[in-house]
């Protein structure tokens, strides 16, 4: 249904177009280049720049205007001279100046449809008569344009395409790259031999990512080219991810004074976004560079320019120092040698068909010609006509020449294919191609495939776009001087980027790629804490303490048995420590234990050898041996506390830790209680108290000790012992100092509980020692026992704060074990020293004193209770 409607659109537009042409004046048609031919091609070129102060056209554009126009003339000459291409058909042309302005170009382009409008309007003139009744004069009918080459600027092409599609005239652009023109529903008769900016934007995104940038700003000239290019870049970067846009700034079509200084100030609001993506025209690029220099920001910005910058010198002339390091992109092209030979031989004599060539001649050679061809009198330099391009002036082929030639050849190949299909075996045009149907020609244009002027394939996709092929350049200083620098090829893009990063040079001849990042990469052991709404900006937060960097955004705590690596990028096993035999902390306890065991063994051996002597008998042999056994066990427990924890060692610790002290204090308590009861009973009666015989004393002692043994056995059965590694005990603030402690599964409280019963016996014994302090000196056991208990209490009172006061220390395992073993050894040593060392000394060194003497009465007036059998009441003197 859409096609018939389009067929009627030219009829609806005809009256409006006629009125517009009449208003604009058909005299503009004289300002065109005409070539006669059987089929006429239209051409739109920016021969002049945009005019100022209300003028339509401005100064001549030598390269973008004249070079491109001459390229079309050169291509037409080549096509017409080729007998294998369109045999018998000559291509003509009508080439117009757009003056780089879309509205002016639209007025000019209406002349292309003039023949169509007049053809449909002939019937309307049937009744028209001039004053006096004469019929109107009819001018020669305008040539019918079958296809149009152009335009250059995207905004111009969009404006023209909207008109040409109404009249089914195909259009091929050689320079318009706006992505908007890829919309085949709106611009169905538009094609182009240059790739759209969507490819260019993809290439620029790939460049940014290859340089490691993730935070850039965009700068666009107002209009279809700039705005659509930036829009494509933003969209592709968003889809690809990893690139954020700091700012998107648009340069007004008519910038006010100071506008570019304002642009630079806005760019500096995000100074980390050094990469600037530019889709702008040459004039805007130049003024941006000037503003950057004025702001003393030379070398700060990293420019990435689109094909409007390309490899041109005009945007950076005298601004080379600001442009150093700029990376630019340009559709892949080649210099056409044939065109160079053609153009450099053009002169005023042989190129009269180009009506703007005289103006070009004056501009190119900086001389003056009068309109009549005679030389001007007021010019300081007069044109001779003998000047030659490339000899008397600099010449460099404009970059889009190749694409102009390819556009002409694309139309020629399409017409050739159409001619072979519609006019088989017919030389020249046949009725089937008079007139040429635009829709049929469009199908042939989209189907062409040939090698272009540079040897690269020319083809179109379903949207009329050419494949994306780009060269990538960088403006580099030469020999340390920016002014003598130039553009160097550093890569290519054809669906994928190939960039020679090592060939890149930056301000100051640095080989390192400058950064354009919102945030610097986080170091090892740091996570990214993202800034809300800006995915490329973050703060780096250290994974401190026992946390490690699990991934880019997360810190996690190491398991309990592990600690982080020094850079906090992972976890490693926490070293396990214990009190070893070689540890300095073990030396004092072991020394005391060894000396104590030797002393105890000496005492026991002495007592056994002199078992029947008065001193040994007076000491209470049975309880003495029990007490000495307890003292020996107290010394021996030091070795269990230092030994490597295991199930057997842990069980032995539970059993023997309290057994030695319980045995010792049970014996002392029994002995002290016996003495106290004997003399308390003697005050009241001559009958001795019960349970004072040696057997009774042993029964009492072992009964008291059995409570400890039964309790420990029940504990062993309820909770079997085993060794554990405690990672919390030495989990210091600094993970490097953290250690796991190999120990038995005994808490501090359970350890004290294990000794609690012994401490109770000790306190009770001390109470009885205090009560028995009034015993006569002849019963000398009481006072040594009293001194022993007082000293032992002092030792254990000092032990408690030291033991529990170091519970939070990193050296806890060492301090507490040393404190406990030393306290036990000291208490055993006090008992041994107070009770048995003096007796052993007498036995060994003063045997003359180890004899029985008469018994003395406690009091001369009191009744003396005889000592029990086997127990001496006094020492021999």
PDB file of N, CA, C and O in Angstrom, residues 729-784:
ATOM      1  N   UNK A 729      42.616 -17.490  70.605  1.00  0.00           N
ATOM      2  CA  UNK A 729      43.464 -17.089  71.731  1.00  0.00           C
ATOM      3  C   UNK A 729      44.506 -16.075  71.315  1.00  0.00           C
ATOM      4  O   UNK A 729      44.786 -15.112  72.026  1.00  0.00           O
ATOM      5  N   UNK A 730      45.113 -16.281  70.131  1.00  0.00           N
ATOM      6  CA  UNK A 730      46.123 -15.341  69.656  1.00  0.00           C
ATOM      7  C   UNK A 730      45.677 -14.685  68.358  1.00  0.00           C
ATOM      8  O   UNK A 730      46.455 -14.479  67.434  1.00  0.00           O
ATOM      9  N   UNK A 731      44.381 -14.352  68.256  1.00  0.00           N
ATOM     10  CA  UNK A 731      43.856 -13.632  67.085  1.00  0.00           C
ATOM     11  C   UNK A 731      44.062 -12.138  67.339  1.00  0.00           C
ATOM     12  O   UNK A 731      43.170 -11.417  67.789  1.00  0.00           O
ATOM     13  N   UNK A 732      45.249 -11.689  67.046  1.00  0.00           N
ATOM     14  CA  UNK A 732      45.641 -10.313  67.341  1.00  0.00           C
ATOM     15  C   UNK A 732      45.037  -9.352  66.325  1.00  0.00           C
ATOM     16  O   UNK A 732      44.507  -9.744  65.285  1.00  0.00           O
ATOM     17  N   UNK A 733      45.150  -8.064  66.627  1.00  0.00           N
ATOM     18  CA  UNK A 733      44.648  -7.037  65.712  1.00  0.00           C
ATOM     19  C   UNK A 733      45.398  -7.116  64.389  1.00  0.00           C
ATOM     20  O   UNK A 733      44.810  -6.980  63.316  1.00  0.00           O
ATOM     21  N   UNK A 734      46.683  -7.335  64.473  1.00  0.00           N
ATOM     22  CA  UNK A 734      47.498  -7.495  63.275  1.00  0.00           C
ATOM     23  C   UNK A 734      47.477  -8.961  62.858  1.00  0.00           C
ATOM     24  O   UNK A 734      47.985  -9.828  63.572  1.00  0.00           O
ATOM     25  N   UNK A 735      46.889  -9.273  61.685  1.00  0.00           N
ATOM     26  CA  UNK A 735      46.815 -10.682  61.274  1.00  0.00           C
ATOM     27  C   UNK A 735      48.175 -11.351  61.145  1.00  0.00           C
ATOM     28  O   UNK A 735      48.281 -12.570  61.282  1.00  0.00           O
ATOM     29  N   UNK A 736      49.220 -10.555  60.891  1.00  0.00           N
ATOM     30  CA  UNK A 736      50.540 -11.155  60.741  1.00  0.00           C
ATOM     31  C   UNK A 736      51.019 -11.767  62.050  1.00  0.00           C
ATOM     32  O   UNK A 736      51.886 -12.646  62.050  1.00  0.00           O
ATOM     33  N   UNK A 737      50.495 -11.288  63.171  1.00  0.00           N
ATOM     34  CA  UNK A 737      50.895 -11.814  64.467  1.00  0.00           C
ATOM     35  C   UNK A 737      49.969 -12.924  64.961  1.00  0.00           C
ATOM     36  O   UNK A 737      50.180 -13.471  66.042  1.00  0.00           O
ATOM     37  N   UNK A 738      48.943 -13.242  64.185  1.00  0.00           N
ATOM     38  CA  UNK A 738      47.966 -14.245  64.623  1.00  0.00           C
ATOM     39  C   UNK A 738      48.589 -15.632  64.620  1.00  0.00           C
ATOM     40  O   UNK A 738      49.396 -15.972  63.748  1.00  0.00           O
ATOM     41  N   UNK A 739      48.203 -16.412  65.592  1.00  0.00           N
ATOM     42  CA  UNK A 739      48.678 -17.781  65.707  1.00  0.00           C
ATOM     43  C   UNK A 739      47.556 -18.661  66.223  1.00  0.00           C
ATOM     44  O   UNK A 739      46.707 -18.230  67.015  1.00  0.00           O
ATOM     45  N   UNK A 740      47.560 -19.906  65.786  1.00  0.00           N
ATOM     46  CA  UNK A 740      46.696 -20.907  66.372  1.00  0.00           C
ATOM     47  C   UNK A 740      47.454 -21.609  67.491  1.00  0.00           C
ATOM     48  O   UNK A 740      48.647 -21.904  67.356  1.00  0.00           O
ATOM     49  N   UNK A 741      46.792 -21.840  68.582  1.00  0.00           N
ATOM     50  CA  UNK A 741      47.443 -22.434  69.758  1.00  0.00           C
ATOM     51  C   UNK A 741      46.991 -23.879  69.892  1.00  0.00           C
ATOM     52  O   UNK A 741      45.798 -24.158  70.048  1.00  0.00           O
ATOM     53  N   UNK A 742      47.941 -24.789  69.835  1.00  0.00           N
ATOM     54  CA  UNK A 742      47.657 -26.208  70.058  1.00  0.00           C
ATOM     55  C   UNK A 742      47.637 -26.456  71.557  1.00  0.00           C
ATOM     56  O   UNK A 742      48.655 -26.257  72.243  1.00  0.00           O
ATOM     57  N   UNK A 743      46.511 -26.865  72.077  1.00  0.00           N
ATOM     58  CA  UNK A 743      46.387 -27.066  73.517  1.00  0.00           C
ATOM     59  C   UNK A 743      45.314 -28.108  73.786  1.00  0.00           C
ATOM     60  O   UNK A 743      44.604 -28.565  72.889  1.00  0.00           O
ATOM     61  N   UNK A 744      45.226 -28.487  75.054  1.00  0.00           N
ATOM     62  CA  UNK A 744      44.176 -29.413  75.465  1.00  0.00           C
ATOM     63  C   UNK A 744      42.869 -28.653  75.640  1.00  0.00           C
ATOM     64  O   UNK A 744      42.855 -27.434  75.859  1.00  0.00           O
ATOM     65  N   UNK A 745      41.784 -29.398  75.529  1.00  0.00           N
ATOM     66  CA  UNK A 745      40.469 -28.757  75.600  1.00  0.00           C
ATOM     67  C   UNK A 745      40.093 -28.449  77.044  1.00  0.00           C
ATOM     68  O   UNK A 745      39.072 -28.910  77.562  1.00  0.00           O
ATOM     69  N   UNK A 746      40.944 -27.658  77.679  1.00  0.00           N
ATOM     70  CA  UNK A 746      40.688 -27.223  79.060  1.00  0.00           C
ATOM     71  C   UNK A 746      40.668 -25.705  79.085  1.00  0.00           C
ATOM     72  O   UNK A 746      41.658 -25.068  78.747  1.00  0.00           O
ATOM     73  N   UNK A 747      39.529 -25.167  79.484  1.00  0.00           N
ATOM     74  CA  UNK A 747      39.438 -23.727  79.597  1.00  0.00           C
ATOM     75  C   UNK A 747      40.153 -23.277  80.859  1.00  0.00           C
ATOM     76  O   UNK A 747      40.539 -24.086  81.709  1.00  0.00           O
ATOM     77  N   UNK A 748      40.304 -21.963  80.992  1.00  0.00           N
ATOM     78  CA  UNK A 748      40.945 -21.435  82.190  1.00  0.00           C
ATOM     79  C   UNK A 748      40.164 -21.809  83.440  1.00  0.00           C
ATOM     80  O   UNK A 748      40.737 -22.158  84.484  1.00  0.00           O
ATOM     81  N   UNK A 749      38.836 -21.762  83.339  1.00  0.00           N
ATOM     82  CA  UNK A 749      38.009 -22.075  84.510  1.00  0.00           C
ATOM     83  C   UNK A 749      38.092 -23.551  84.856  1.00  0.00           C
ATOM     84  O   UNK A 749      38.144 -23.926  86.042  1.00  0.00           O
ATOM     85  N   UNK A 750      38.105 -24.427  83.840  1.00  0.00           N
ATOM     86  CA  UNK A 750      38.201 -25.850  84.136  1.00  0.00           C
ATOM     87  C   UNK A 750      39.555 -26.188  84.736  1.00  0.00           C
ATOM     88  O   UNK A 750      39.682 -27.088  85.583  1.00  0.00           O
ATOM     89  N   UNK A 751      40.581 -25.463  84.333  1.00  0.00           N
ATOM     90  CA  UNK A 751      41.903 -25.686  84.902  1.00  0.00           C
ATOM     91  C   UNK A 751      41.920 -25.291  86.378  1.00  0.00           C
ATOM     92  O   UNK A 751      42.439 -26.027  87.235  1.00  0.00           O
ATOM     93  N   UNK A 752      41.342 -24.126  86.651  1.00  0.00           N
ATOM     94  CA  UNK A 752      41.270 -23.699  88.051  1.00  0.00           C
ATOM     95  C   UNK A 752      40.357 -24.634  88.843  1.00  0.00           C
ATOM     96  O   UNK A 752      40.612 -24.949  90.019  1.00  0.00           O
ATOM     97  N   UNK A 753      39.302 -25.114  88.187  1.00  0.00           N
ATOM     98  CA  UNK A 753      38.417 -26.076  88.856  1.00  0.00           C
ATOM     99  C   UNK A 753      39.145 -27.350  89.209  1.00  0.00           C
ATOM    100  O   UNK A 753      38.884 -27.989  90.242  1.00  0.00           O
ATOM    101  N   UNK A 754      40.065 -27.730  88.330  1.00  0.00           N
ATOM    102  CA  UNK A 754      40.861 -28.927  88.585  1.00  0.00           C
ATOM    103  C   UNK A 754      41.731 -28.743  89.827  1.00  0.00           C
ATOM    104  O   UNK A 754      42.009 -29.689  90.568  1.00  0.00           O
ATOM    105  N   UNK A 755      42.161 -27.506  90.060  1.00  0.00           N
ATOM    106  CA  UNK A 755      42.975 -27.200  91.246  1.00  0.00           C
ATOM    107  C   UNK A 755      42.144 -26.701  92.412  1.00  0.00           C
ATOM    108  O   UNK A 755      42.680 -26.472  93.512  1.00  0.00           O
ATOM    109  N   UNK A 756      40.851 -26.510  92.164  1.00  0.00           N
ATOM    110  CA  UNK A 756      40.011 -25.912  93.212  1.00  0.00           C
ATOM    111  C   UNK A 756      39.952 -26.731  94.485  1.00  0.00           C
ATOM    112  O   UNK A 756      40.013 -26.185  95.598  1.00  0.00           O
ATOM    113  N   UNK A 757      39.827 -28.030  94.318  1.00  0.00           N
ATOM    114  CA  UNK A 757      39.754 -28.892  95.498  1.00  0.00           C
ATOM    115  C   UNK A 757      41.050 -28.830  96.287  1.00  0.00           C
ATOM    116  O   UNK A 757      41.061 -28.786  97.525  1.00  0.00           O
ATOM    117  N   UNK A 758      42.166 -28.803  95.587  1.00  0.00           N
ATOM    118  CA  UNK A 758      43.475 -28.693  96.244  1.00  0.00           C
ATOM    119  C   UNK A 758      43.568 -27.377  97.012  1.00  0.00           C
ATOM    120  O   UNK A 758      44.102 -27.332  98.136  1.00  0.00           O
ATOM    121  N   UNK A 759      43.079 -26.296  96.387  1.00  0.00           N
ATOM    122  CA  UNK A 759      43.123 -25.001  97.065  1.00  0.00           C
ATOM    123  C   UNK A 759      42.254 -24.998  98.315  1.00  0.00           C
ATOM    124  O   UNK A 759      42.606 -24.388  99.348  1.00  0.00           O
ATOM    125  N   UNK A 760      41.107 -25.701  98.248  1.00  0.00           N
ATOM    126  CA  UNK A 760      40.258 -25.832  99.431  1.00  0.00           C
ATOM    127  C   UNK A 760      40.987 -26.556 100.556  1.00  0.00           C
ATOM    128  O   UNK A 760      40.950 -26.139 101.728  1.00  0.00           O
ATOM    129  N   UNK A 761      41.682 -27.650 100.205  1.00  0.00           N
ATOM    130  CA  UNK A 761      42.476 -28.375 101.210  1.00  0.00           C
ATOM    131  C   UNK A 761      43.583 -27.479 101.763  1.00  0.00           C
ATOM    132  O   UNK A 761      43.878 -27.519 102.960  1.00  0.00           O
ATOM    133  N   UNK A 762      44.190 -26.678 100.874  1.00  0.00           N
ATOM    134  CA  UNK A 762      45.258 -25.790 101.315  1.00  0.00           C
ATOM    135  C   UNK A 762      44.739 -24.768 102.319  1.00  0.00           C
ATOM    136  O   UNK A 762      45.368 -24.516 103.369  1.00  0.00           O
ATOM    137  N   UNK A 763      43.587 -24.167 102.021  1.00  0.00           N
ATOM    138  CA  UNK A 763      43.015 -23.173 102.937  1.00  0.00           C
ATOM    139  C   UNK A 763      42.657 -23.823 104.283  1.00  0.00           C
ATOM    140  O   UNK A 763      42.926 -23.271 105.374  1.00  0.00           O
ATOM    141  N   UNK A 764      42.060 -25.003 104.220  1.00  0.00           N
ATOM    142  CA  UNK A 764      41.685 -25.707 105.461  1.00  0.00           C
ATOM    143  C   UNK A 764      42.916 -26.049 106.283  1.00  0.00           C
ATOM    144  O   UNK A 764      42.939 -25.892 107.527  1.00  0.00           O
ATOM    145  N   UNK A 765      43.959 -26.512 105.589  1.00  0.00           N
ATOM    146  CA  UNK A 765      45.202 -26.832 106.283  1.00  0.00           C
ATOM    147  C   UNK A 765      45.790 -25.588 106.933  1.00  0.00           C
ATOM    148  O   UNK A 765      46.343 -25.643 108.043  1.00  0.00           O
ATOM    149  N   UNK A 766      45.677 -24.441 106.214  1.00  0.00           N
ATOM    150  CA  UNK A 766      46.203 -23.192 106.762  1.00  0.00           C
ATOM    151  C   UNK A 766      45.447 -22.802 108.033  1.00  0.00           C
ATOM    152  O   UNK A 766      46.049 -22.331 109.025  1.00  0.00           O
ATOM    153  N   UNK A 767      44.135 -23.005 108.027  1.00  0.00           N
ATOM    154  CA  UNK A 767      43.330 -22.699 109.211  1.00  0.00           C
ATOM    155  C   UNK A 767      43.798 -23.533 110.407  1.00  0.00           C
ATOM    156  O   UNK A 767      43.982 -23.030 111.530  1.00  0.00           O
ATOM    157  N   UNK A 768      44.008 -24.835 110.176  1.00  0.00           N
ATOM    158  CA  UNK A 768      44.473 -25.694 111.274  1.00  0.00           C
ATOM    159  C   UNK A 768      45.889 -25.334 111.701  1.00  0.00           C
ATOM    160  O   UNK A 768      46.248 -25.442 112.875  1.00  0.00           O
ATOM    161  N   UNK A 769      46.717 -24.887 110.740  1.00  0.00           N
ATOM    162  CA  UNK A 769      48.074 -24.477 111.104  1.00  0.00           C
ATOM    163  C   UNK A 769      48.041 -23.262 112.011  1.00  0.00           C
ATOM    164  O   UNK A 769      48.853 -23.137 112.937  1.00  0.00           O
ATOM    165  N   UNK A 770      47.081 -22.355 111.738  1.00  0.00           N
ATOM    166  CA  UNK A 770      46.952 -21.172 112.602  1.00  0.00           C
ATOM    167  C   UNK A 770      46.495 -21.598 113.994  1.00  0.00           C
ATOM    168  O   UNK A 770      47.002 -21.098 115.023  1.00  0.00           O
ATOM    169  N   UNK A 771      45.549 -22.528 114.036  1.00  0.00           N
ATOM    170  CA  UNK A 771      45.051 -22.970 115.343  1.00  0.00           C
ATOM    171  C   UNK A 771      46.120 -23.710 116.137  1.00  0.00           C
ATOM    172  O   UNK A 771      46.111 -23.686 117.372  1.00  0.00           O
ATOM    173  N   UNK A 772      47.047 -24.381 115.445  1.00  0.00           N
ATOM    174  CA  UNK A 772      48.060 -25.191 116.133  1.00  0.00           C
ATOM    175  C   UNK A 772      49.333 -24.417 116.375  1.00  0.00           C
ATOM    176  O   UNK A 772      50.363 -25.009 116.710  1.00  0.00           O
ATOM    177  N   UNK A 773      49.275 -23.085 116.220  1.00  0.00           N
ATOM    178  CA  UNK A 773      50.508 -22.324 116.384  1.00  0.00           C
ATOM    179  C   UNK A 773      50.990 -22.282 117.830  1.00  0.00           C
ATOM    180  O   UNK A 773      52.138 -21.956 118.110  1.00  0.00           O
ATOM    181  N   UNK A 774      50.104 -22.587 118.803  1.00  0.00           N
ATOM    182  CA  UNK A 774      50.490 -22.572 120.229  1.00  0.00           C
ATOM    183  C   UNK A 774      51.038 -23.891 120.733  1.00  0.00           C
ATOM    184  O   UNK A 774      51.267 -24.061 121.934  1.00  0.00           O
ATOM    185  N   UNK A 775      51.280 -24.819 119.835  1.00  0.00           N
ATOM    186  CA  UNK A 775      51.813 -26.128 120.232  1.00  0.00           C
ATOM    187  C   UNK A 775      53.231 -25.943 120.750  1.00  0.00           C
ATOM    188  O   UNK A 775      54.003 -25.157 120.214  1.00  0.00           O
ATOM    189  N   UNK A 776      53.620 -26.654 121.809  1.00  0.00           N
ATOM    190  CA  UNK A 776      54.980 -26.502 122.357  1.00  0.00           C
ATOM    191  C   UNK A 776      56.040 -26.782 121.304  1.00  0.00           C
ATOM    192  O   UNK A 776      55.824 -27.518 120.350  1.00  0.00           O
ATOM    193  N   UNK A 777      57.226 -26.184 121.444  1.00  0.00           N
ATOM    194  CA  UNK A 777      58.288 -26.287 120.463  1.00  0.00           C
ATOM    195  C   UNK A 777      58.782 -27.710 120.294  1.00  0.00           C
ATOM    196  O   UNK A 777      59.355 -28.043 119.273  1.00  0.00           O
ATOM    197  N   UNK A 778      58.561 -28.535 121.312  1.00  0.00           N
ATOM    198  CA  UNK A 778      59.040 -29.911 121.158  1.00  0.00           C
ATOM    199  C   UNK A 778      58.308 -30.629 120.045  1.00  0.00           C
ATOM    200  O   UNK A 778      58.836 -31.546 119.433  1.00  0.00           O
ATOM    201  N   UNK A 779      57.074 -30.184 119.743  1.00  0.00           N
ATOM    202  CA  UNK A 779      56.329 -30.731 118.593  1.00  0.00           C
ATOM    203  C   UNK A 779      56.561 -29.778 117.405  1.00  0.00           C
ATOM    204  O   UNK A 779      55.702 -28.982 117.052  1.00  0.00           O
ATOM    205  N   UNK A 780      57.801 -29.839 116.898  1.00  0.00           N
ATOM    206  CA  UNK A 780      58.244 -28.840 115.919  1.00  0.00           C
ATOM    207  C   UNK A 780      57.611 -29.005 114.553  1.00  0.00           C
ATOM    208  O   UNK A 780      57.881 -28.237 113.663  1.00  0.00           O
ATOM    209  N   UNK A 781      56.790 -29.995 114.245  1.00  0.00           N
ATOM    210  CA  UNK A 781      56.132 -30.165 112.958  1.00  0.00           C
ATOM    211  C   UNK A 781      55.100 -29.066 112.726  1.00  0.00           C
ATOM    212  O   UNK A 781      54.848 -28.677 111.587  1.00  0.00           O
ATOM    213  N   UNK A 782      54.475 -28.569 113.786  1.00  0.00           N
ATOM    214  CA  UNK A 782      53.361 -27.634 113.643  1.00  0.00           C
ATOM    215  C   UNK A 782      53.813 -26.317 113.020  1.00  0.00           C
ATOM    216  O   UNK A 782      53.195 -25.806 112.086  1.00  0.00           O
ATOM    217  N   UNK A 783      54.868 -25.751 113.564  1.00  0.00           N
ATOM    218  CA  UNK A 783      55.291 -24.445 113.083  1.00  0.00           C
ATOM    219  C   UNK A 783      55.807 -24.507 111.647  1.00  0.00           C
ATOM    220  O   UNK A 783      55.473 -23.658 110.809  1.00  0.00           O
ATOM    221  N   UNK A 784      56.652 -25.498 111.255  1.00  0.00           N
ATOM    222  CA  UNK A 784      57.055 -25.573 109.833  1.00  0.00           C
ATOM    223  C   UNK A 784      55.870 -25.736 108.892  1.00  0.00           C
ATOM    224  O   UNK A 784      55.861 -25.154 107.794  1.00  0.00           O
TER     225      UNK A 784
END
